[in-house]
PDB file of C-alpha atoms in Angstrom:
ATOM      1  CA  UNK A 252       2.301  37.785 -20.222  1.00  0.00           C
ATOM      2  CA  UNK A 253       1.241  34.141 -19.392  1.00  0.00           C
ATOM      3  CA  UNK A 254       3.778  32.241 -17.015  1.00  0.00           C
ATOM      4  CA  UNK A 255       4.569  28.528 -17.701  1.00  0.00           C
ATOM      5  CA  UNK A 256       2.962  26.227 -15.443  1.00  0.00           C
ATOM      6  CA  UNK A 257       5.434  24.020 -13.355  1.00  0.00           C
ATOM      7  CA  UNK A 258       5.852  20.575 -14.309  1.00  0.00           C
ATOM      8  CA  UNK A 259       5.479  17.864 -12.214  1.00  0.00           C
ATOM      9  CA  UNK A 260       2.749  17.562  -8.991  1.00  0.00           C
ATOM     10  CA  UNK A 261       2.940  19.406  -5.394  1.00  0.00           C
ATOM     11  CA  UNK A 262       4.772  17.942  -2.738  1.00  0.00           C
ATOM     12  CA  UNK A 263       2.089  17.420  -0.422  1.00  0.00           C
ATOM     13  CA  UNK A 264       0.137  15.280  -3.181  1.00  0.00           C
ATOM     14  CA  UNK A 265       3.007  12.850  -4.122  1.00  0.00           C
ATOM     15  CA  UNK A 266       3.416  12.237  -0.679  1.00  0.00           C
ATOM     16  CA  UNK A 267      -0.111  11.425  -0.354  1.00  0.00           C
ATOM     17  CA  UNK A 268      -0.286   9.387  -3.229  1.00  0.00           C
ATOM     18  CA  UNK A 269       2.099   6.902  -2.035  1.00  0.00           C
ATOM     19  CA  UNK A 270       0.475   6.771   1.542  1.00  0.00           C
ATOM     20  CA  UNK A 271       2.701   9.098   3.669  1.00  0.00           C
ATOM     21  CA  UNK A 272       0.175  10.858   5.088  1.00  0.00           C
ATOM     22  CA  UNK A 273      -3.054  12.880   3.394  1.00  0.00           C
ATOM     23  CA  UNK A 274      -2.346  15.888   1.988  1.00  0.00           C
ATOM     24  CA  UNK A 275      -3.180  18.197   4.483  1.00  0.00           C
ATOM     25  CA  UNK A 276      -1.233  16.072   7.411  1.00  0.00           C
ATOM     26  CA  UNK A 277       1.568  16.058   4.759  1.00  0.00           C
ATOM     27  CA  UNK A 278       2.125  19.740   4.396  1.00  0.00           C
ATOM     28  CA  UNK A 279       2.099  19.833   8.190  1.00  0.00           C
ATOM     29  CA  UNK A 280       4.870  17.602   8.104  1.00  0.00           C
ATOM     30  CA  UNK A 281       6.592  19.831   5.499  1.00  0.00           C
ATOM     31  CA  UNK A 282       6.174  22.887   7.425  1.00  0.00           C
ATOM     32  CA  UNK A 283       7.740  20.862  10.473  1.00  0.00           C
ATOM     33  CA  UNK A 284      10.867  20.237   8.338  1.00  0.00           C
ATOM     34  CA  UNK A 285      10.818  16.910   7.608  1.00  0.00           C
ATOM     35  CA  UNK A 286      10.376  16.619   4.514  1.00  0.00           C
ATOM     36  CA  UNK A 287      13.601  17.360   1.795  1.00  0.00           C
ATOM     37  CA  UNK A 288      13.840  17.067  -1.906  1.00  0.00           C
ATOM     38  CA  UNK A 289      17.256  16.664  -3.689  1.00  0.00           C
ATOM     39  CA  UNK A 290      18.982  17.037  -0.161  1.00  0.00           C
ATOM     40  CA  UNK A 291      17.579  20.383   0.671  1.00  0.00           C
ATOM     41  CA  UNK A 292      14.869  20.567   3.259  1.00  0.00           C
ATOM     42  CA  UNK A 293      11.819  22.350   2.921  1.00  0.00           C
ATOM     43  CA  UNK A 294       9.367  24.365   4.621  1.00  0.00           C
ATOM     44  CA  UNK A 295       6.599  25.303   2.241  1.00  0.00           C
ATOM     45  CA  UNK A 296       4.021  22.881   0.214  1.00  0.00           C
ATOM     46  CA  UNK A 297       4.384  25.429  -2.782  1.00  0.00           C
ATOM     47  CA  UNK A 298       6.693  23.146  -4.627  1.00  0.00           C
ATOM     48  CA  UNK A 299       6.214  20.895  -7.551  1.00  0.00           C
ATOM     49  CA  UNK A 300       7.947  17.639  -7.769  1.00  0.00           C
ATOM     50  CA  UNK A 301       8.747  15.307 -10.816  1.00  0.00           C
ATOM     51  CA  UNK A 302       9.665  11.709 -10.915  1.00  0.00           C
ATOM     52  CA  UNK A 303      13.435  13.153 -11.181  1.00  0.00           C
ATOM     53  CA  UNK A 304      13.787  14.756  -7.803  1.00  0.00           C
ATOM     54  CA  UNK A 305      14.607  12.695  -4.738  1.00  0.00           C
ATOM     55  CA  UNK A 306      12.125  12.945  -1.811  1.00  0.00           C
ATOM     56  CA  UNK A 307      12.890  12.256   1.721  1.00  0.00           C
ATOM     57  CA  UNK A 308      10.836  12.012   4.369  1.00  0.00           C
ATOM     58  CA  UNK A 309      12.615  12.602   8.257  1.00  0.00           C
ATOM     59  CA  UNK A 310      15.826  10.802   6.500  1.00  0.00           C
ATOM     60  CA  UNK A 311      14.563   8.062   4.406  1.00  0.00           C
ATOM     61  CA  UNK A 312      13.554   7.831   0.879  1.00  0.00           C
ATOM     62  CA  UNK A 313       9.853   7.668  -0.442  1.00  0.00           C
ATOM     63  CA  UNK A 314       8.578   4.723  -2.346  1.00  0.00           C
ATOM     64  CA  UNK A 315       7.421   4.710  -5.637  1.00  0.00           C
ATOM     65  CA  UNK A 316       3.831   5.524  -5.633  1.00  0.00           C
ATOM     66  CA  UNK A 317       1.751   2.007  -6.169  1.00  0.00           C
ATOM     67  CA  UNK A 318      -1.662   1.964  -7.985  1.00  0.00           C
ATOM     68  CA  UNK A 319      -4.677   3.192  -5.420  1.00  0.00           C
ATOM     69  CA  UNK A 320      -6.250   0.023  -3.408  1.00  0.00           C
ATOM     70  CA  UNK A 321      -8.870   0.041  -1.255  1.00  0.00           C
ATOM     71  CA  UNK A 322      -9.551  -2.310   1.851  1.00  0.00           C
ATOM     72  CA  UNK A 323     -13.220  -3.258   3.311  1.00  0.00           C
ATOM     73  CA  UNK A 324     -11.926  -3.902   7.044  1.00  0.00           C
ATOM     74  CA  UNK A 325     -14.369  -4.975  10.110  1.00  0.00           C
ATOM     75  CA  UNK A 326     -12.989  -2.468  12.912  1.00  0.00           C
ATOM     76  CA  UNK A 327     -12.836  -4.267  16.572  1.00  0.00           C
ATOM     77  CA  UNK A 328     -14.695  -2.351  19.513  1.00  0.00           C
ATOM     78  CA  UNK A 329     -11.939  -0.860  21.801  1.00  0.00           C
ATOM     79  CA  UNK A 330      -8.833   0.077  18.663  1.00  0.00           C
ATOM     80  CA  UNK A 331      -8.695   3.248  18.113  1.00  0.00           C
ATOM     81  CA  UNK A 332      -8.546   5.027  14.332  1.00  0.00           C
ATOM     82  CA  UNK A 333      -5.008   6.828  14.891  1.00  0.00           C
ATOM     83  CA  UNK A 334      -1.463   5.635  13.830  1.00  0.00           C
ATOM     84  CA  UNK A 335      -0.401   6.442  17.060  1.00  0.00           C
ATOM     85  CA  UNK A 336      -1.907   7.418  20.125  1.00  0.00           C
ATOM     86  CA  UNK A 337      -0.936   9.582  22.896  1.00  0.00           C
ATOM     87  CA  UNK A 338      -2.188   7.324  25.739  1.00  0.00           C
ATOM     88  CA  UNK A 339      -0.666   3.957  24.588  1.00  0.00           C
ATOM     89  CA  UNK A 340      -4.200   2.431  23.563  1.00  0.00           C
ATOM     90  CA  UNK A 341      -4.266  -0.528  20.723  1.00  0.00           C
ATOM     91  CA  UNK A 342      -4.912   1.049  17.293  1.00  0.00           C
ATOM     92  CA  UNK A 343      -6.411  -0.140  14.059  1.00  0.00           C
ATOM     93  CA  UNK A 344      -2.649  -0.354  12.351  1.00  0.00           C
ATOM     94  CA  UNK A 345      -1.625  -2.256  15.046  1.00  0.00           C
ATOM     95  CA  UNK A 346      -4.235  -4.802  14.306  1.00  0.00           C
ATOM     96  CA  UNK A 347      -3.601  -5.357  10.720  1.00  0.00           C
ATOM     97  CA  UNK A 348      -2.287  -7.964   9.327  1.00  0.00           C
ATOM     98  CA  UNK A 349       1.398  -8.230   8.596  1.00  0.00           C
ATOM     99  CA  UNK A 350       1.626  -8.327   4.843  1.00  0.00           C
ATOM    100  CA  UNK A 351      -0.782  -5.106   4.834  1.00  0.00           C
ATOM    101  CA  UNK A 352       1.376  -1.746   3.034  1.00  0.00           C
ATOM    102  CA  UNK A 353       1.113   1.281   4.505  1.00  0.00           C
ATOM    103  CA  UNK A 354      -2.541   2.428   4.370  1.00  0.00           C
ATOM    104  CA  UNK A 355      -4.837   5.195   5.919  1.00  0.00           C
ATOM    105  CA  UNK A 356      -8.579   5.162   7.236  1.00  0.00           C
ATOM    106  CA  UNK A 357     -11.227   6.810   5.456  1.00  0.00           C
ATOM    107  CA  UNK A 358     -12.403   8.946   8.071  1.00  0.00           C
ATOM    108  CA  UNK A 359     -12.861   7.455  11.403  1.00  0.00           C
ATOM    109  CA  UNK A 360     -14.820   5.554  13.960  1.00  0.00           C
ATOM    110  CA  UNK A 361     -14.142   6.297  17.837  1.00  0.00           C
ATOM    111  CA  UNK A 362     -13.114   3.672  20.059  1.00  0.00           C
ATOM    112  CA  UNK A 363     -16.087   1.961  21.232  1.00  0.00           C
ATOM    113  CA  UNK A 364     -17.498   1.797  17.873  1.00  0.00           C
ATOM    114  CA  UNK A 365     -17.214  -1.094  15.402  1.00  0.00           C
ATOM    115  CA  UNK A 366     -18.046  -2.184  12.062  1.00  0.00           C
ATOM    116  CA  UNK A 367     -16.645  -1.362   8.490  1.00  0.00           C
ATOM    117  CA  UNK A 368     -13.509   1.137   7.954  1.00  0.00           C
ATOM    118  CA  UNK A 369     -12.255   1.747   4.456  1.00  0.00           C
ATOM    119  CA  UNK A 370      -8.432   1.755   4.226  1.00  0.00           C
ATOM    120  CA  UNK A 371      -6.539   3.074   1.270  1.00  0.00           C
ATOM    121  CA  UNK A 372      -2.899   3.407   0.193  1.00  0.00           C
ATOM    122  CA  UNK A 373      -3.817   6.706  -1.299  1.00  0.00           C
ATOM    123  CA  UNK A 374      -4.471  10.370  -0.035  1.00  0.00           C
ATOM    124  CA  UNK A 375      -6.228  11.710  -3.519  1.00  0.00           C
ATOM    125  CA  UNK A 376      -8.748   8.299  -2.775  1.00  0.00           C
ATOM    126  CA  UNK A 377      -8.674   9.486   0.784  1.00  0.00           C
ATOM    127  CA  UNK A 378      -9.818  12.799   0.474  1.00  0.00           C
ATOM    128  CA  UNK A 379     -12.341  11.725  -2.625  1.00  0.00           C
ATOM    129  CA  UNK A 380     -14.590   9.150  -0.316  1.00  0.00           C
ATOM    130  CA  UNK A 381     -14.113  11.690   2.626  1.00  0.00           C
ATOM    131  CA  UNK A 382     -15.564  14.754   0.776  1.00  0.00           C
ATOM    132  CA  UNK A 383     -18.972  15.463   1.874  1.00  0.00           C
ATOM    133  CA  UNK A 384     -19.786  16.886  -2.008  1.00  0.00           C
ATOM    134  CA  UNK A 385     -19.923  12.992  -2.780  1.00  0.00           C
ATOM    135  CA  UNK A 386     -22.934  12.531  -0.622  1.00  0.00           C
ATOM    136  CA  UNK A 387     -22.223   8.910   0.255  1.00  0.00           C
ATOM    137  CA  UNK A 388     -25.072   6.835   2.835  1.00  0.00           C
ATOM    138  CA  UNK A 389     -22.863   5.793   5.817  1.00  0.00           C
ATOM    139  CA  UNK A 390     -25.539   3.070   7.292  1.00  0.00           C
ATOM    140  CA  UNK A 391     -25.662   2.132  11.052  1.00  0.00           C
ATOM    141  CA  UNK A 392     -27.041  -0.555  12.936  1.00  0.00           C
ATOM    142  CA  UNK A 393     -27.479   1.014  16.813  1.00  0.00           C
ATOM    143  CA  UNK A 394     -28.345  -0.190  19.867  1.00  0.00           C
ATOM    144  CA  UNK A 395     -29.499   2.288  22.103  1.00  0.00           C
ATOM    145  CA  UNK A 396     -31.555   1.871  26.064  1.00  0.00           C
ATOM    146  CA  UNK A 397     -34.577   2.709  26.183  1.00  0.00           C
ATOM    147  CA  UNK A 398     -38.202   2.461  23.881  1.00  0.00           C
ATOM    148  CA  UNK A 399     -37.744   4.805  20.937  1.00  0.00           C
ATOM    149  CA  UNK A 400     -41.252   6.186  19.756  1.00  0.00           C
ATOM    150  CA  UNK A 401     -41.428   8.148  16.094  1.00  0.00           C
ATOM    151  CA  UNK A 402     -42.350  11.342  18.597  1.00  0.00           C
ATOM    152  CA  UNK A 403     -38.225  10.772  20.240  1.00  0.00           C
ATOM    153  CA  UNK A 404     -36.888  10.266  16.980  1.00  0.00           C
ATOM    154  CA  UNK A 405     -38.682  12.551  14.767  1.00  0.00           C
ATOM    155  CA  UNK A 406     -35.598  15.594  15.538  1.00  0.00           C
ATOM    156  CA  UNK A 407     -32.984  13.167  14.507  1.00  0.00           C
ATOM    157  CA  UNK A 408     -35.276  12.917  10.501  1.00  0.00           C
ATOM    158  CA  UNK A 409     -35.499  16.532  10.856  1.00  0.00           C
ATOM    159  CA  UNK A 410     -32.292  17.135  11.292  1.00  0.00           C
ATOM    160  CA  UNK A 411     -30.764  18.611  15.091  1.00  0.00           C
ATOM    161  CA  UNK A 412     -28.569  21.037  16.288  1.00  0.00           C
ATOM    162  CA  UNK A 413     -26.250  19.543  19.291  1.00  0.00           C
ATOM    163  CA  UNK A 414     -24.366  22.460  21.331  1.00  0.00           C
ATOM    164  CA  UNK A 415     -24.184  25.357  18.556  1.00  0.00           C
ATOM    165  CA  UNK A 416     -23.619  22.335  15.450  1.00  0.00           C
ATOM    166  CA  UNK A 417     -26.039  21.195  13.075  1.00  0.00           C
ATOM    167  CA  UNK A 418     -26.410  17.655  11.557  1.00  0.00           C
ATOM    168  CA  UNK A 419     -28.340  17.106   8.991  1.00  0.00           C
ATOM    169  CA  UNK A 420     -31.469  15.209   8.804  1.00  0.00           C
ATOM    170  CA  UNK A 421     -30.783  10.924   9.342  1.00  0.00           C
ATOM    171  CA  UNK A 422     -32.576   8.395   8.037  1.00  0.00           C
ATOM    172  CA  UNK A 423     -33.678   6.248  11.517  1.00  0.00           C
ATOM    173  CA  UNK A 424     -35.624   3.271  11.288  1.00  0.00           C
ATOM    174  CA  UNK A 425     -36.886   1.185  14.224  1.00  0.00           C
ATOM    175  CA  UNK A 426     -36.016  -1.864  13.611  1.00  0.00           C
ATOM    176  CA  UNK A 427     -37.369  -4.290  16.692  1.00  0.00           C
ATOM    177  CA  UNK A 428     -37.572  -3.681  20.613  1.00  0.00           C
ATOM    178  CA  UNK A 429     -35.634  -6.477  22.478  1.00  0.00           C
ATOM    179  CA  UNK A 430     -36.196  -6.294  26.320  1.00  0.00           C
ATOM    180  CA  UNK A 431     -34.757  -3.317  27.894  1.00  0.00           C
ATOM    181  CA  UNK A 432     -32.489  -1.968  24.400  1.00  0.00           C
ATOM    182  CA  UNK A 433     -34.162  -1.094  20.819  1.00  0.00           C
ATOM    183  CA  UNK A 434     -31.965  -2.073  17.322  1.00  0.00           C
ATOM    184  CA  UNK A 435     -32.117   0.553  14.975  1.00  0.00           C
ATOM    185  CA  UNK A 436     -30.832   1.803  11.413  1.00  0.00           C
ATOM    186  CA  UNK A 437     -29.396   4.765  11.293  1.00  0.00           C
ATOM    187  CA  UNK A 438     -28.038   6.748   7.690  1.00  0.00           C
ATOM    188  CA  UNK A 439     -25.997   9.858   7.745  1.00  0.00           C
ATOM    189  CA  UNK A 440     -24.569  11.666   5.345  1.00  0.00           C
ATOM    190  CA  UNK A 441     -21.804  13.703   6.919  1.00  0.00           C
ATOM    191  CA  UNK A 442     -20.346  11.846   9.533  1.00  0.00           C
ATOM    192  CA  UNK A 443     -18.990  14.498  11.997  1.00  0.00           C
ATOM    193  CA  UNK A 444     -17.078  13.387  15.350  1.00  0.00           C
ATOM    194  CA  UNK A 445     -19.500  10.992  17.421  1.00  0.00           C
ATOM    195  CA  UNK A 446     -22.536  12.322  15.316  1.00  0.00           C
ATOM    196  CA  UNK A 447     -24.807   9.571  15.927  1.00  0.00           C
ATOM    197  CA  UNK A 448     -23.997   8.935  19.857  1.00  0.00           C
ATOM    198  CA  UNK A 449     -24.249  12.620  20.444  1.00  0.00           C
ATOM    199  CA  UNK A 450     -27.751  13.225  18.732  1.00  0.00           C
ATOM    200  CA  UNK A 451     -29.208  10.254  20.344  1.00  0.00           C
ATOM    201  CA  UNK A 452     -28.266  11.965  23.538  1.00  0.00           C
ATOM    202  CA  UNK A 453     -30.145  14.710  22.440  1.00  0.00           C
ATOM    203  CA  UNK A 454     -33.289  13.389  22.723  1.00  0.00           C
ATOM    204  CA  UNK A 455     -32.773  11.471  25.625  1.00  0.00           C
ATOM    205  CA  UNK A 456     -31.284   8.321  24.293  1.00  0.00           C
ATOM    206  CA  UNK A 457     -28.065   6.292  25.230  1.00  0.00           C
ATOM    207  CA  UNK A 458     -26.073   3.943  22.423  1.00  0.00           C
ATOM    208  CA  UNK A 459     -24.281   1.052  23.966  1.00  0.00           C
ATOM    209  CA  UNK A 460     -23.255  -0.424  20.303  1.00  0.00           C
ATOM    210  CA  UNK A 461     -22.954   1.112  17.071  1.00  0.00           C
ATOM    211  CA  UNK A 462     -21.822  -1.070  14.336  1.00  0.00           C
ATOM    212  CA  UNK A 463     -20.903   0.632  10.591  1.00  0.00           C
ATOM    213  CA  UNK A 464     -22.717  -1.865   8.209  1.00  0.00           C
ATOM    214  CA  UNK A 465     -22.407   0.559   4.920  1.00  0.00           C
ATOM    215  CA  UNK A 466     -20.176   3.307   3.493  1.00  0.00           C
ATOM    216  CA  UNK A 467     -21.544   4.372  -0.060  1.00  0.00           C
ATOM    217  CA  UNK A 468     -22.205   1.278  -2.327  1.00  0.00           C
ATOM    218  CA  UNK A 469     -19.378  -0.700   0.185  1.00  0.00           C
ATOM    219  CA  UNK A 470     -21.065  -3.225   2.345  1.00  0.00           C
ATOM    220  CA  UNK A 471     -19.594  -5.043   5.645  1.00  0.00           C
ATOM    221  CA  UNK A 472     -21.884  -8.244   4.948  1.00  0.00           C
ATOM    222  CA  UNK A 473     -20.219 -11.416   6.420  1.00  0.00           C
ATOM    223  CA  UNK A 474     -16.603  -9.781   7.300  1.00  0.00           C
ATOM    224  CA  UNK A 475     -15.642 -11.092  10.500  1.00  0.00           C
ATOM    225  CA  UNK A 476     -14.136  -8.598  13.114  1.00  0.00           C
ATOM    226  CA  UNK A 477     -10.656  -8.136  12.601  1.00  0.00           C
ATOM    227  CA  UNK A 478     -10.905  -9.461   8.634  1.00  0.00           C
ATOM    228  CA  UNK A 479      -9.698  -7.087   6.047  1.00  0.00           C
ATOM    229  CA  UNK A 480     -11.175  -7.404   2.510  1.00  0.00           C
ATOM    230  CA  UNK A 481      -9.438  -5.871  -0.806  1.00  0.00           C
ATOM    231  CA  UNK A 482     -11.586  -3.993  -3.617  1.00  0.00           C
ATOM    232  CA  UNK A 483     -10.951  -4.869  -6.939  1.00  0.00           C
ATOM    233  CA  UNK A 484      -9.577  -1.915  -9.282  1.00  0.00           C
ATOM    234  CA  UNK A 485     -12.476  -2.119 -11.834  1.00  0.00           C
ATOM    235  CA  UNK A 486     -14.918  -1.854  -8.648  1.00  0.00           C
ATOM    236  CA  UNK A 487     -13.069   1.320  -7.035  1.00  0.00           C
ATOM    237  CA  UNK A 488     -12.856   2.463 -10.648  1.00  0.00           C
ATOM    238  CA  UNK A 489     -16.182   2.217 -11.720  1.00  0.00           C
ATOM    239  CA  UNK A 490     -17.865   3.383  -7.637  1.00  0.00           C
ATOM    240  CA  UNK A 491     -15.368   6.978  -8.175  1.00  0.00           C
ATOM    241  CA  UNK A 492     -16.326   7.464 -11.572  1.00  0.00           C
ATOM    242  CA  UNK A 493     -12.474   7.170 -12.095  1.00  0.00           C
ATOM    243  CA  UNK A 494     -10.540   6.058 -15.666  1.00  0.00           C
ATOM    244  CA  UNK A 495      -7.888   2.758 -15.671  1.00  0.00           C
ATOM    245  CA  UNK A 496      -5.533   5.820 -14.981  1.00  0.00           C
ATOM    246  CA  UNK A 497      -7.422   6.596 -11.877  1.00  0.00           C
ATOM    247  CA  UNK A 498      -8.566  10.037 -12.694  1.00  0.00           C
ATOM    248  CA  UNK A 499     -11.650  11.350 -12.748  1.00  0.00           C
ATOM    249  CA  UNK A 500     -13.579  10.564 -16.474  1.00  0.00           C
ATOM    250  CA  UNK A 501     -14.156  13.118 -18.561  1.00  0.00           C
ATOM    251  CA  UNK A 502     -17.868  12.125 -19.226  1.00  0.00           C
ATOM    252  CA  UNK A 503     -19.020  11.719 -22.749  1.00  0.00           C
ATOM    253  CA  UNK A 504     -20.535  14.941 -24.194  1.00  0.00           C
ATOM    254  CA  UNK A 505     -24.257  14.746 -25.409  1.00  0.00           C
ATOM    255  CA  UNK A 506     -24.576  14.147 -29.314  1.00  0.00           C
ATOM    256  CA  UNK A 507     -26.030  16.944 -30.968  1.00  0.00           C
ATOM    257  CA  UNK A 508     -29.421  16.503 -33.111  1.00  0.00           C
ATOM    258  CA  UNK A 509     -28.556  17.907 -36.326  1.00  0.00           C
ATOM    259  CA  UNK A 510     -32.245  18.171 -38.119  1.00  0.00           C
ATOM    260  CA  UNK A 511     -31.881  17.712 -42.108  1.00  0.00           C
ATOM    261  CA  UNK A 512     -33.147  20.845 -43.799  1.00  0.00           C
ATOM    262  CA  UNK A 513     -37.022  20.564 -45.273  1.00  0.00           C
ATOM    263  CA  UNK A 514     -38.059  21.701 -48.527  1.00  0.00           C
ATOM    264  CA  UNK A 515     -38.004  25.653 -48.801  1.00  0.00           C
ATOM    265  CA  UNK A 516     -41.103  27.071 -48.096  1.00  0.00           C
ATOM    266  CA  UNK A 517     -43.328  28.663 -51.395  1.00  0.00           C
ATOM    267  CA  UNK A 518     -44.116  32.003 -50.569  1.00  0.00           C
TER     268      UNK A 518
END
C-alpha cells in the first residue's frame, strides 16, 4: 500500500531558504533544540513544514523566505569567512555593509587570502555553487617566493597528494618573474581547505598572496576590496540552469524524427 507523501518542505530546507543557516548547519541547530514549530520544540530534521506552521528559531520568528540573490563581494586580507569566531578576529559579516540581509558565503577563503566571495541569502543556492558535481573553475592569481620552473610545477598539473589527501590536477600558468616572487594563475576545481597554499608547499614553494579572481562564469574584475556587487536574477537564473521559479529546468526533450512511409515495395 503506497503512503501519502507529506506536504509541505523539511525543516532544515525552509530554514535554509530564508538564510538561517545551510541545511546541514540547520539540522544541527534542530538537534540542539532550538528550533520549534507551532510552539513545540523539536529535535529531529524529519519534519515537513508548510507555509501554515509557525517556525521559531531560539525564540524568535522566521522571516518569510525572499527570492534567492547572489552577491559578487571583494574579501579583505585579514577577515575571516565565519559569522562568528572563537578568538574575537574581524569577520566578513562584520564588514558588510549595513543595508546587506542576512547572507552566507559560498564556501570559504582563509584569513590571509583575498579576492572574490559569493554571498547568498539562500542555502539550496548555497549548497548548488558549493557542490563539486557542478565542476565550476575557481581561478587564482598567486604570488609565491621563489623561481617556479615547469619541472616544480609539473605535480601540481598532475594532480598531488598532500599528507594522505589528493587534489586533483590544477591548471598553473607562469605568468611573469618579478625580482625575488613569481605571479601565477592557478584553477582548481574542488577547493578543499588551503588547497592551493598547501600544494605549493609541496613542492617547495611559499604563497605570500593569493587573490580569488574567478568562481565559475563570476568574475572579480574592477571590484574594489571591501565592495559588494549584486547578480541580477536572469544572470543567477540562466548560470544554474534554474526557471523564474528558481528550480532546476526541466530541459526540453529531443523531437523525434518521424520518417513518412515510402511506397510499398513490389515483390
Amino acid at each position: 500500500m503506497e503512503q501519502d507523501t507529506p506536504e509541505g518542505d523539511r525543516i532544515a530546507k525552509v530554514l535554509a531558504r530564508v538564510g538561517i543557516a545551510s541545511r546541514r548547519e540547520a539540522e544541527r541547530m534542530i538537534e540542539a533544540g532550538r528550533v520549534a514549530v507551532n510552539g513545540k520544540r523539536i529535535d529531529s530534521p524529519a519534519l515537513n513544514v508548510t507555509a501554515k506552521d509557525r517556525i521559531e528559531v531560539d525564540g524568535q520568528p522566521i522571516a518569510e523566505a525572499e527570492p534567492p540573490r547572489l552577491w559578487l563581494y571583494h574579501k579583505p586580507s585579514g577577515l575571516v569567512t565565519t559569522e562568528k569566531d572563537e578568538k574575537g578576529r574581524p569577520t566578513v559579516f562584520d564588514a558588510l555593509p549595513e543595508d546587506m540581509p542576512r547572507v552566507m558565503s559560498v564556501g570559504r577563503l582563509d584569513l590571509n587570502s583575498e579576492g572574490l566571495l559569493l554571498l547568498t541569502n539562500d542555502g539550496a543556492i548555497k549548497r548548488r555553487l558549493e557542490l563539486p558535481s557542478t565542476g565550476w573553475l575557481r581561478k587564482y592569481r598567486v604570488r609565491i617566493k621563489g623561481t617556479p620552473s615547469d619541472e616544480t610545477l609539473a605535480p601540481l598539473r598532475a594532480g598531488i597528494t598532500v599528507e594522505g589527501e589528493r587534489f586533483q590536477p590544477m591548471e598553473v600558468s607562469l605568468d611573469r618573474q618579478q625580482g625575488a616572487n613569481a605571479w601565477l594563475t592557478v584553477g582548481i576545481r574542488e577547493g578543499r581547505n588551503r588547497e592551493i597554499r598547501r600544494a605549493m608547499e609541496a613542492v617547495g614553494l611559499v604563497v605570500n598572496r593569493l587573490i580569488r579572481v574567478g568562481y565559475g562564469p563570476f568574475r572579480l574584475a574592477d571590484l574594489k576590496p571591501g565592495e559588494v556587487e549584486e547578480v541580477r536574477s536572469r544572470v543567477l537564473r540562466d548560470q544554474l540552469g534554474l526557471d523564474h521559479d528558481f528550480q532546476p529546468a526541466t530541459p526540453p526533450r529531443p523531437k523525434r524524427t518521424v520518417r513518412k512511409a515510402g511506397p510499398p515495395k513490389r515483390r
